[in-house]
Amino acid sequence: MNIKAICFGAFALSVIGGAAFAGVLDEPSNMQPFFTDSGMKTMKSSADFETAWKATPKAMQASMMKECNDAAMSKPHAQFCARLFALGHHS
């Protein structure tokens, strides 16, 4: 087998596999409304967080909640998910 074909195949699998693991909580445009800074390090106050949540489309809310209820997907977003759970949004 050609070494180029092997390398290309490995690269293609890594690109496809990486995209499969990215979720709605990993998309900056989805998460920005909940943070005060562009680096998304400081979350908004509870009242502002709830306002941002209510302004989020229902389909996006459902996707976010699905990921927050998945232990593996929510781990990097524990603070965000904890805020949602504090609002009573968990199953």
Coordinates of C-alpha atoms in Angstrom, one line a residue:
M1 CA 0.0 0.0 0.0
N2 CA 1.2 3.5 -0.8
I3 CA 2.4 5.6 2.2
K4 CA 0.6 8.6 0.8
A5 CA -2.7 6.8 0.8
I6 CA -2.2 5.6 4.4
C7 CA -1.3 9.1 5.6
F8 CA -4.2 10.6 3.7
G9 CA -6.6 8.1 5.1
A10 CA -5.4 8.7 8.7
F11 CA -5.8 12.4 8.2
A12 CA -9.3 12.1 6.8
L13 CA -10.4 9.9 9.7
S14 CA -9.0 12.3 12.2
V15 CA -10.8 15.3 10.6
I16 CA -14.1 13.4 10.4
G17 CA -13.8 11.9 13.9
G18 CA -12.9 15.3 15.4
A19 CA -16.0 16.9 13.9
A20 CA -18.2 14.1 15.2
F21 CA -17.3 14.9 18.8
A22 CA -17.9 18.7 18.5
G23 CA -21.3 19.7 19.9
V24 CA -23.4 22.7 20.4
L25 CA -21.7 23.6 23.6
D26 CA -18.4 23.7 21.7
E27 CA -19.6 26.3 19.3
P28 CA -18.6 29.8 20.4
S29 CA -21.6 31.5 18.7
N30 CA -24.0 29.4 20.8
M31 CA -22.2 30.1 24.0
Q32 CA -21.3 33.8 23.7
P33 CA -24.7 35.1 24.9
F34 CA -24.0 33.5 28.3
F35 CA -20.6 35.1 28.9
T36 CA -19.6 38.7 29.6
D37 CA -16.2 38.5 27.8
S38 CA -15.2 37.5 24.3
G39 CA -12.8 34.8 25.7
M40 CA -15.8 33.2 27.4
K41 CA -14.2 33.0 30.8
T42 CA -16.7 35.0 32.9
M43 CA -20.3 34.0 33.0
K44 CA -23.1 36.5 33.1
S45 CA -25.0 37.1 36.4
S46 CA -27.8 34.6 37.1
A47 CA -30.5 37.0 36.0
D48 CA -28.7 37.8 32.7
F49 CA -27.9 34.1 32.2
E50 CA -31.6 33.3 32.5
T51 CA -32.5 36.1 30.1
A52 CA -30.0 34.7 27.5
W53 CA -31.4 31.2 28.0
K54 CA -35.0 32.4 27.4
A55 CA -33.8 34.1 24.2
T56 CA -32.2 31.0 22.9
P57 CA -34.3 29.1 20.3
K58 CA -36.1 26.0 21.7
A59 CA -34.3 23.6 19.4
M60 CA -30.9 25.0 20.6
Q61 CA -32.1 24.7 24.2
A62 CA -32.9 21.1 23.6
S63 CA -29.5 20.4 22.1
M64 CA -27.7 22.1 24.9
M65 CA -29.7 20.2 27.5
K66 CA -29.0 17.0 25.8
E67 CA -25.3 17.6 26.0
C68 CA -25.5 18.8 29.6
N69 CA -27.2 15.6 30.5
D70 CA -24.4 13.6 28.8
A71 CA -21.5 13.3 31.4
A72 CA -18.8 13.0 28.7
M73 CA -20.0 16.0 26.7
S74 CA -20.8 18.2 29.6
K75 CA -17.5 17.8 31.5
P76 CA -15.7 20.7 29.7
H77 CA -18.8 22.9 30.2
A78 CA -19.5 21.9 33.8
Q79 CA -20.0 25.5 35.0
F80 CA -22.5 26.3 32.2
C81 CA -24.4 23.1 32.8
A82 CA -24.5 23.7 36.6
R83 CA -26.1 27.1 35.9
L84 CA -28.8 25.4 33.7
F85 CA -29.4 22.8 36.4
A86 CA -29.7 25.6 39.0
L87 CA -32.5 27.1 36.8
G88 CA -34.3 23.8 37.1
H89 CA -33.5 22.7 33.5
H90 CA -32.5 19.1 33.8
S91 CA -34.0 15.7 33.3

